[in-house]
Amino acid sequence: MNDDCRDCREQVSAEHAKWMSVAFEEAVQAYEEGEIPIGAAIVYRPEGEAAGRLIARAHNRVEALSDPTAHAEMLAITMATDTLGGKYLSDCILYVTIEPCTMCAGAMRWAQVKTVVFGAGEPKVGYRVLCSNALHPRCIVIGGVMEDECKQLMQNFFKSKRLAK
């Protein structure tokens, strides 16, 4: 987790771990399909409701769709807006196994995602994105949920790619 990111500091709750597990299942599916193993899940949780409801889940499909924008977060946002019938996700929590890239953070901003919860940090692109003003001003960012598992899956994926060469 990025210690310098003040918005990223929140105690990991059982609910966050539960929903991150859904995103992690998607990441494993991406791994099995030869995609970069990133998964996302979106939970609809209006103010005052104790429990959220899963409305979207997706994994990277860049290779399968030959589409550089087919990131887990982008696909999940599209599913969630279709499910809710509107372009805003201001009552939603987006769970993603790896800290989002610039493109995905931009989509989250325009969709006004209420909270972003990520597993492992992405120091090359994620840190600067999430600790800047890329997201909606009211968006809460929480990092480090299932961090070790998410990081290990990515490391295993890239190690297997290097060994296959």
mmCIF file of N, CA and C in Angstrom, residues 47-155:
data_model
loop_
_atom_site.group_PDB
_atom_site.id
_atom_site.type_symbol
_atom_site.label_atom_id
_atom_site.label_comp_id
_atom_site.label_asym_id
_atom_site.label_seq_id
_atom_site.Cartn_x
_atom_site.Cartn_y
_atom_site.Cartn_z
ATOM 1 N N GLU A 47 -26.518 5.187 0.526
ATOM 2 C CA GLU A 47 -26.334 5.718 1.879
ATOM 3 C C GLU A 47 -27.400 5.152 2.807
ATOM 4 N N GLY A 48 -26.976 4.685 3.973
ATOM 5 C CA GLY A 48 -27.911 4.172 4.962
ATOM 6 C C GLY A 48 -28.163 2.683 4.888
ATOM 7 N N GLU A 49 -27.778 2.049 3.799
ATOM 8 C CA GLU A 49 -27.961 0.598 3.689
ATOM 9 C C GLU A 49 -26.763 -0.112 4.302
ATOM 10 N N ALA A 50 -27.043 -1.122 5.101
ATOM 11 C CA ALA A 50 -25.981 -1.843 5.806
ATOM 12 C C ALA A 50 -25.172 -2.744 4.884
ATOM 13 N N ALA A 51 -25.833 -3.344 3.915
ATOM 14 C CA ALA A 51 -25.143 -4.286 3.031
ATOM 15 C C ALA A 51 -25.278 -3.841 1.583
ATOM 16 N N GLY A 52 -24.257 -4.144 0.814
ATOM 17 C CA GLY A 52 -24.279 -3.811 -0.605
ATOM 18 C C GLY A 52 -24.741 -4.989 -1.442
ATOM 19 N N ARG A 53 -24.974 -4.700 -2.729
ATOM 20 C CA ARG A 53 -25.429 -5.716 -3.673
ATOM 21 C C ARG A 53 -24.505 -5.692 -4.883
ATOM 22 N N LEU A 54 -23.968 -6.841 -5.246
ATOM 23 C CA LEU A 54 -23.085 -6.951 -6.400
ATOM 24 C C LEU A 54 -23.880 -6.671 -7.675
ATOM 25 N N ILE A 55 -23.424 -5.692 -8.471
ATOM 26 C CA ILE A 55 -24.127 -5.378 -9.719
ATOM 27 C C ILE A 55 -23.255 -5.594 -10.954
ATOM 28 N N ALA A 56 -21.950 -5.780 -10.763
ATOM 29 C CA ALA A 56 -21.078 -6.020 -11.916
ATOM 30 C C ALA A 56 -19.791 -6.685 -11.463
ATOM 31 N N ARG A 57 -19.274 -7.525 -12.343
ATOM 32 C CA ARG A 57 -17.967 -8.141 -12.107
ATOM 33 C C ARG A 57 -17.351 -8.402 -13.469
ATOM 34 N N ALA A 58 -16.035 -8.201 -13.562
ATOM 35 C CA ALA A 58 -15.371 -8.370 -14.853
ATOM 36 C C ALA A 58 -13.880 -8.588 -14.636
ATOM 37 N N HIS A 59 -13.233 -9.043 -15.695
ATOM 38 C CA HIS A 59 -11.779 -9.184 -15.683
ATOM 39 C C HIS A 59 -11.240 -8.664 -17.005
ATOM 40 N N ASN A 60 -9.938 -8.436 -17.042
ATOM 41 C CA ASN A 60 -9.312 -7.946 -18.266
ATOM 42 C C ASN A 60 -9.645 -8.852 -19.436
ATOM 43 N N ARG A 61 -9.958 -8.234 -20.579
ATOM 44 C CA ARG A 61 -10.275 -8.980 -21.806
ATOM 45 C C ARG A 61 -9.602 -8.326 -23.011
ATOM 46 N N VAL A 62 -8.506 -7.649 -22.749
ATOM 47 C CA VAL A 62 -7.791 -6.920 -23.798
ATOM 48 C C VAL A 62 -7.402 -7.836 -24.952
ATOM 49 N N GLU A 63 -6.812 -8.984 -24.643
ATOM 50 C CA GLU A 63 -6.366 -9.918 -25.684
ATOM 51 C C GLU A 63 -7.555 -10.568 -26.387
ATOM 52 N N ALA A 64 -8.519 -11.030 -25.629
ATOM 53 C CA ALA A 64 -9.674 -11.733 -26.209
ATOM 54 C C ALA A 64 -10.476 -10.840 -27.151
ATOM 55 N N LEU A 65 -10.599 -9.565 -26.804
ATOM 56 C CA LEU A 65 -11.400 -8.645 -27.606
ATOM 57 C C LEU A 65 -10.561 -7.796 -28.558
ATOM 58 N N SER A 66 -9.233 -7.950 -28.489
ATOM 59 C CA SER A 66 -8.317 -7.095 -29.271
ATOM 60 C C SER A 66 -8.679 -5.625 -29.074
ATOM 61 N N ASP A 67 -8.893 -5.267 -27.818
ATOM 62 C CA ASP A 67 -9.344 -3.923 -27.460
ATOM 63 C C ASP A 67 -8.508 -3.423 -26.290
ATOM 64 N N PRO A 68 -7.659 -2.422 -26.524
ATOM 65 C CA PRO A 68 -6.803 -1.933 -25.442
ATOM 66 C C PRO A 68 -7.561 -1.273 -24.296
ATOM 67 N N THR A 69 -8.847 -0.992 -24.488
ATOM 68 C CA THR A 69 -9.641 -0.391 -23.410
ATOM 69 C C THR A 69 -10.427 -1.421 -22.609
ATOM 70 N N ALA A 70 -10.300 -2.693 -22.931
ATOM 71 C CA ALA A 70 -11.102 -3.737 -22.270
ATOM 72 C C ALA A 70 -10.498 -4.143 -20.929
ATOM 73 N N HIS A 71 -10.231 -3.137 -20.098
ATOM 74 C CA HIS A 71 -9.727 -3.380 -18.745
ATOM 75 C C HIS A 71 -10.890 -3.810 -17.855
ATOM 76 N N ALA A 72 -10.579 -4.519 -16.795
ATOM 77 C CA ALA A 72 -11.603 -5.013 -15.869
ATOM 78 C C ALA A 72 -12.505 -3.890 -15.368
ATOM 79 N N GLU A 73 -11.895 -2.775 -14.985
ATOM 80 C CA GLU A 73 -12.662 -1.661 -14.432
ATOM 81 C C GLU A 73 -13.619 -1.074 -15.467
ATOM 82 N N MET A 74 -13.135 -0.908 -16.701
ATOM 83 C CA MET A 74 -13.958 -0.328 -17.766
ATOM 84 C C MET A 74 -15.165 -1.224 -18.065
ATOM 85 N N LEU A 75 -14.910 -2.527 -18.162
ATOM 86 C CA LEU A 75 -15.996 -3.472 -18.441
ATOM 87 C C LEU A 75 -17.008 -3.496 -17.298
ATOM 88 N N ALA A 76 -16.510 -3.459 -16.062
ATOM 89 C CA ALA A 76 -17.405 -3.471 -14.901
ATOM 90 C C ALA A 76 -18.228 -2.187 -14.825
ATOM 91 N N ILE A 77 -17.619 -1.050 -15.126
ATOM 92 C CA ILE A 77 -18.358 0.219 -15.109
ATOM 93 C C ILE A 77 -19.489 0.184 -16.130
ATOM 94 N N THR A 78 -19.205 -0.331 -17.323
ATOM 95 C CA THR A 78 -20.245 -0.430 -18.351
ATOM 96 C C THR A 78 -21.387 -1.330 -17.886
ATOM 97 N N MET A 79 -21.050 -2.472 -17.292
ATOM 98 C CA MET A 79 -22.090 -3.378 -16.781
ATOM 99 C C MET A 79 -22.917 -2.705 -15.691
ATOM 100 N N ALA A 80 -22.241 -2.001 -14.786
ATOM 101 C CA ALA A 80 -22.933 -1.364 -13.662
ATOM 102 C C ALA A 80 -23.867 -0.253 -14.133
ATOM 103 N N THR A 81 -23.412 0.570 -15.067
ATOM 104 C CA THR A 81 -24.284 1.642 -15.551
ATOM 105 C C THR A 81 -25.467 1.067 -16.322
ATOM 106 N N ASP A 82 -25.240 -0.014 -17.056
ATOM 107 C CA ASP A 82 -26.355 -0.694 -17.736
ATOM 108 C C ASP A 82 -27.361 -1.228 -16.715
ATOM 109 N N THR A 83 -26.845 -1.838 -15.652
ATOM 110 C CA THR A 83 -27.712 -2.408 -14.614
ATOM 111 C C THR A 83 -28.537 -1.331 -13.917
ATOM 112 N N LEU A 84 -27.894 -0.209 -13.598
ATOM 113 C CA LEU A 84 -28.588 0.860 -12.871
ATOM 114 C C LEU A 84 -29.385 1.782 -13.791
ATOM 115 N N GLY A 85 -29.113 1.725 -15.077
ATOM 116 C CA GLY A 85 -29.850 2.558 -16.015
ATOM 117 C C GLY A 85 -29.454 4.020 -16.007
ATOM 118 N N GLY A 86 -28.231 4.311 -15.628
ATOM 119 C CA GLY A 86 -27.745 5.691 -15.620
ATOM 120 C C GLY A 86 -26.236 5.717 -15.654
ATOM 121 N N LYS A 87 -25.676 6.900 -15.905
ATOM 122 C CA LYS A 87 -24.224 6.999 -16.071
ATOM 123 C C LYS A 87 -23.452 7.223 -14.773
ATOM 124 N N TYR A 88 -24.131 7.468 -13.670
ATOM 125 C CA TYR A 88 -23.437 7.746 -12.416
ATOM 126 C C TYR A 88 -23.469 6.558 -11.465
ATOM 127 N N LEU A 89 -22.341 6.346 -10.819
ATOM 128 C CA LEU A 89 -22.194 5.262 -9.836
ATOM 129 C C LEU A 89 -21.878 5.856 -8.464
ATOM 130 N N SER A 90 -22.581 6.924 -8.126
ATOM 131 C CA SER A 90 -22.295 7.651 -6.889
ATOM 132 C C SER A 90 -22.711 6.903 -5.628
ATOM 133 N N ASP A 91 -23.422 5.804 -5.773
ATOM 134 C CA ASP A 91 -23.760 4.947 -4.633
ATOM 135 C C ASP A 91 -23.044 3.607 -4.740
ATOM 136 N N CYS A 92 -21.909 3.607 -5.426
ATOM 137 C CA CYS A 92 -21.217 2.341 -5.693
ATOM 138 C C CYS A 92 -19.780 2.332 -5.185
ATOM 139 N N ILE A 93 -19.351 1.127 -4.849
ATOM 140 C CA ILE A 93 -17.964 0.867 -4.457
ATOM 141 C C ILE A 93 -17.367 -0.020 -5.536
ATOM 142 N N LEU A 94 -16.243 0.414 -6.096
ATOM 143 C CA LEU A 94 -15.557 -0.370 -7.117
ATOM 144 C C LEU A 94 -14.354 -1.045 -6.475
ATOM 145 N N TYR A 95 -14.316 -2.360 -6.561
ATOM 146 C CA TYR A 95 -13.208 -3.164 -6.048
ATOM 147 C C TYR A 95 -12.369 -3.604 -7.234
ATOM 148 N N VAL A 96 -11.067 -3.446 -7.140
ATOM 149 C CA VAL A 96 -10.171 -3.858 -8.219
ATOM 150 C C VAL A 96 -8.885 -4.397 -7.602
ATOM 151 N N THR A 97 -8.369 -5.460 -8.181
ATOM 152 C CA THR A 97 -7.235 -6.162 -7.574
ATOM 153 C C THR A 97 -5.929 -5.382 -7.651
ATOM 154 N N ILE A 98 -5.783 -4.526 -8.657
ATOM 155 C CA ILE A 98 -4.575 -3.711 -8.821
ATOM 156 C C ILE A 98 -4.998 -2.253 -8.957
ATOM 157 N N GLU A 99 -4.208 -1.378 -8.384
ATOM 158 C CA GLU A 99 -4.490 0.054 -8.451
ATOM 159 C C GLU A 99 -4.721 0.472 -9.912
ATOM 160 N N PRO A 100 -5.804 1.179 -10.195
ATOM 161 C CA PRO A 100 -6.182 1.490 -11.576
ATOM 162 C C PRO A 100 -5.201 2.394 -12.326
ATOM 163 N N CYS A 101 -5.247 2.260 -13.654
ATOM 164 C CA CYS A 101 -4.438 3.096 -14.538
ATOM 165 C C CYS A 101 -5.150 4.434 -14.769
ATOM 166 N N THR A 102 -4.498 5.296 -15.516
ATOM 167 C CA THR A 102 -5.049 6.618 -15.810
ATOM 168 C C THR A 102 -6.392 6.537 -16.523
ATOM 169 N N MET A 103 -6.493 5.683 -17.529
ATOM 170 C CA MET A 103 -7.738 5.555 -18.288
ATOM 171 C C MET A 103 -8.894 5.140 -17.376
ATOM 172 N N CYS A 104 -8.652 4.131 -16.563
ATOM 173 C CA CYS A 104 -9.713 3.618 -15.691
ATOM 174 C C CYS A 104 -10.084 4.631 -14.614
ATOM 175 N N ALA A 105 -9.083 5.335 -14.084
ATOM 176 C CA ALA A 105 -9.366 6.376 -13.092
ATOM 177 C C ALA A 105 -10.223 7.477 -13.704
ATOM 178 N N GLY A 106 -9.956 7.807 -14.966
ATOM 179 C CA GLY A 106 -10.776 8.808 -15.653
ATOM 180 C C GLY A 106 -12.221 8.357 -15.780
ATOM 181 N N ALA A 107 -12.416 7.099 -16.142
ATOM 182 C CA ALA A 107 -13.781 6.560 -16.247
ATOM 183 C C ALA A 107 -14.470 6.581 -14.885
ATOM 184 N N MET A 108 -13.719 6.274 -13.830
ATOM 185 C CA MET A 108 -14.286 6.304 -12.478
ATOM 186 C C MET A 108 -14.697 7.721 -12.097
ATOM 187 N N ARG A 109 -13.884 8.688 -12.505
ATOM 188 C CA ARG A 109 -14.218 10.087 -12.217
ATOM 189 C C ARG A 109 -15.523 10.476 -12.908
ATOM 190 N N TRP A 110 -15.619 10.191 -14.206
ATOM 191 C CA TRP A 110 -16.813 10.576 -14.959
ATOM 192 C C TRP A 110 -18.047 9.833 -14.461
ATOM 193 N N ALA A 111 -17.871 8.614 -13.984
ATOM 194 C CA ALA A 111 -18.995 7.844 -13.438
ATOM 195 C C ALA A 111 -19.303 8.238 -11.992
ATOM 196 N N GLN A 112 -18.453 9.053 -11.399
ATOM 197 C CA GLN A 112 -18.604 9.519 -10.018
ATOM 198 C C GLN A 112 -18.684 8.367 -9.020
ATOM 199 N N VAL A 113 -17.793 7.393 -9.194
ATOM 200 C CA VAL A 113 -17.723 6.257 -8.268
ATOM 201 C C VAL A 113 -17.466 6.795 -6.862
ATOM 202 N N LYS A 114 -18.260 6.314 -5.906
ATOM 203 C CA LYS A 114 -18.177 6.805 -4.526
ATOM 204 C C LYS A 114 -16.884 6.379 -3.838
ATOM 205 N N THR A 115 -16.524 5.103 -3.982
ATOM 206 C CA THR A 115 -15.350 4.559 -3.298
ATOM 207 C C THR A 115 -14.625 3.604 -4.229
ATOM 208 N N VAL A 116 -13.298 3.681 -4.220
ATOM 209 C CA VAL A 116 -12.457 2.737 -4.954
ATOM 210 C C VAL A 116 -11.628 1.981 -3.931
ATOM 211 N N VAL A 117 -11.720 0.655 -3.976
ATOM 212 C CA VAL A 117 -10.944 -0.208 -3.088
ATOM 213 C C VAL A 117 -10.042 -1.052 -3.980
ATOM 214 N N PHE A 118 -8.727 -0.970 -3.746
ATOM 215 C CA PHE A 118 -7.816 -1.765 -4.557
ATOM 216 C C PHE A 118 -6.991 -2.702 -3.696
ATOM 217 N N GLY A 119 -6.475 -3.741 -4.347
ATOM 218 C CA GLY A 119 -5.656 -4.729 -3.653
ATOM 219 C C GLY A 119 -4.218 -4.270 -3.561
ATOM 220 N N ALA A 120 -3.442 -4.519 -4.604
ATOM 221 C CA ALA A 120 -2.023 -4.160 -4.616
ATOM 222 C C ALA A 120 -1.817 -2.849 -5.366
ATOM 223 N N GLY A 121 -0.852 -2.081 -4.893
ATOM 224 C CA GLY A 121 -0.503 -0.837 -5.563
ATOM 225 C C GLY A 121 0.182 -1.101 -6.896
ATOM 226 N N GLU A 122 0.168 -0.098 -7.754
ATOM 227 C CA GLU A 122 0.834 -0.164 -9.053
ATOM 228 C C GLU A 122 1.736 1.058 -9.141
ATOM 229 N N PRO A 123 2.987 0.931 -8.694
ATOM 230 C CA PRO A 123 3.854 2.103 -8.576
ATOM 231 C C PRO A 123 4.183 2.799 -9.894
ATOM 232 N N LYS A 124 4.067 2.100 -11.013
ATOM 233 C CA LYS A 124 4.405 2.729 -12.294
ATOM 234 C C LYS A 124 3.340 3.719 -12.750
ATOM 235 N N VAL A 125 2.071 3.389 -12.557
ATOM 236 C CA VAL A 125 1.006 4.299 -13.009
ATOM 237 C C VAL A 125 -0.060 4.556 -11.951
ATOM 238 N N GLY A 126 -0.316 3.631 -11.079
ATOM 239 C CA GLY A 126 -1.415 3.764 -10.132
ATOM 240 C C GLY A 126 -1.231 4.801 -9.055
ATOM 241 N N TYR A 127 -0.057 4.847 -8.468
ATOM 242 C CA TYR A 127 0.169 5.746 -7.338
ATOM 243 C C TYR A 127 -0.120 7.193 -7.704
ATOM 244 N N ARG A 128 0.444 7.658 -8.774
ATOM 245 C CA ARG A 128 0.253 9.058 -9.166
ATOM 246 C C ARG A 128 -1.202 9.334 -9.515
ATOM 247 N N VAL A 129 -1.857 8.350 -10.093
ATOM 248 C CA VAL A 129 -3.242 8.536 -10.510
ATOM 249 C C VAL A 129 -4.163 8.677 -9.303
ATOM 250 N N LEU A 130 -4.095 7.727 -8.379
ATOM 251 C CA LEU A 130 -5.055 7.713 -7.275
ATOM 252 C C LEU A 130 -4.761 8.725 -6.188
ATOM 253 N N CYS A 131 -3.546 9.190 -6.101
ATOM 254 C CA CYS A 131 -3.223 10.172 -5.071
ATOM 255 C C CYS A 131 -3.169 11.577 -5.656
ATOM 256 N N SER A 132 -3.723 11.741 -6.830
ATOM 257 C CA SER A 132 -3.826 13.062 -7.437
ATOM 258 C C SER A 132 -5.304 13.421 -7.494
ATOM 259 N N ASN A 133 -5.623 14.340 -8.343
ATOM 260 C CA ASN A 133 -7.019 14.761 -8.475
ATOM 261 C C ASN A 133 -7.720 14.067 -9.632
ATOM 262 N N ALA A 134 -7.235 12.895 -10.032
ATOM 263 C CA ALA A 134 -7.816 12.186 -11.176
ATOM 264 C C ALA A 134 -9.224 11.680 -10.888
ATOM 265 N N LEU A 135 -9.501 11.321 -9.660
ATOM 266 C CA LEU A 135 -10.822 10.800 -9.306
ATOM 267 C C LEU A 135 -11.738 11.939 -8.871
ATOM 268 N N HIS A 136 -13.020 11.643 -8.788
ATOM 269 C CA HIS A 136 -14.004 12.623 -8.334
ATOM 270 C C HIS A 136 -13.599 13.130 -6.952
ATOM 271 N N PRO A 137 -13.760 14.424 -6.689
ATOM 272 C CA PRO A 137 -13.308 14.987 -5.409
ATOM 273 C C PRO A 137 -13.873 14.299 -4.163
ATOM 274 N N ARG A 138 -15.066 13.723 -4.266
ATOM 275 C CA ARG A 138 -15.665 13.058 -3.104
ATOM 276 C C ARG A 138 -15.327 11.573 -3.026
ATOM 277 N N CYS A 139 -14.583 11.070 -3.992
ATOM 278 C CA CYS A 139 -14.254 9.642 -4.019
ATOM 279 C C CYS A 139 -13.290 9.283 -2.889
ATOM 280 N N ILE A 140 -13.605 8.218 -2.201
ATOM 281 C CA ILE A 140 -12.746 7.688 -1.136
ATOM 282 C C ILE A 140 -11.916 6.564 -1.740
ATOM 283 N N VAL A 141 -10.621 6.534 -1.426
ATOM 284 C CA VAL A 141 -9.725 5.497 -1.943
ATOM 285 C C VAL A 141 -9.177 4.690 -0.778
ATOM 286 N N ILE A 142 -9.299 3.369 -0.892
ATOM 287 C CA ILE A 142 -8.814 2.452 0.138
ATOM 288 C C ILE A 142 -7.906 1.441 -0.546
ATOM 289 N N GLY A 143 -6.725 1.266 -0.024
ATOM 290 C CA GLY A 143 -5.790 0.333 -0.644
ATOM 291 C C GLY A 143 -5.334 -0.753 0.302
ATOM 292 N N GLY A 144 -4.779 -1.812 -0.279
ATOM 293 C CA GLY A 144 -4.167 -2.869 0.508
ATOM 294 C C GLY A 144 -5.090 -3.997 0.917
ATOM 295 N N VAL A 145 -6.281 -4.083 0.329
ATOM 296 C CA VAL A 145 -7.206 -5.165 0.663
ATOM 297 C C VAL A 145 -6.792 -6.401 -0.131
ATOM 298 N N MET A 146 -6.448 -7.463 0.557
ATOM 299 C CA MET A 146 -5.926 -8.698 -0.058
ATOM 300 C C MET A 146 -4.668 -8.397 -0.884
ATOM 301 N N GLU A 147 -3.888 -7.482 -0.391
ATOM 302 C CA GLU A 147 -2.705 -7.006 -1.116
ATOM 303 C C GLU A 147 -1.748 -8.128 -1.505
ATOM 304 N N ASP A 148 -1.408 -8.993 -0.570
ATOM 305 C CA ASP A 148 -0.438 -10.058 -0.852
ATOM 306 C C ASP A 148 -0.924 -10.997 -1.946
ATOM 307 N N GLU A 149 -2.186 -11.396 -1.878
ATOM 308 C CA GLU A 149 -2.739 -12.312 -2.878
ATOM 309 C C GLU A 149 -2.762 -11.675 -4.263
ATOM 310 N N CYS A 150 -3.171 -10.418 -4.319
ATOM 311 C CA CYS A 150 -3.253 -9.716 -5.605
ATOM 312 C C CYS A 150 -1.868 -9.526 -6.214
ATOM 313 N N LYS A 151 -0.927 -9.146 -5.386
ATOM 314 C CA LYS A 151 0.447 -8.949 -5.858
ATOM 315 C C LYS A 151 1.054 -10.265 -6.332
ATOM 316 N N GLN A 152 0.833 -11.329 -5.580
ATOM 317 C CA GLN A 152 1.397 -12.634 -5.932
ATOM 318 C C GLN A 152 0.843 -13.142 -7.260
ATOM 319 N N LEU A 153 -0.440 -12.958 -7.498
ATOM 320 C CA LEU A 153 -1.044 -13.394 -8.755
ATOM 321 C C LEU A 153 -0.395 -12.671 -9.940
ATOM 322 N N MET A 154 -0.187 -11.367 -9.822
ATOM 323 C CA MET A 154 0.465 -10.600 -10.891
ATOM 324 C C MET A 154 1.900 -11.081 -11.098
ATOM 325 N N GLN A 155 2.626 -11.283 -10.008
ATOM 326 C CA GLN A 155 4.013 -11.740 -10.119
ATOM 327 C C GLN A 155 4.084 -13.106 -10.784
#
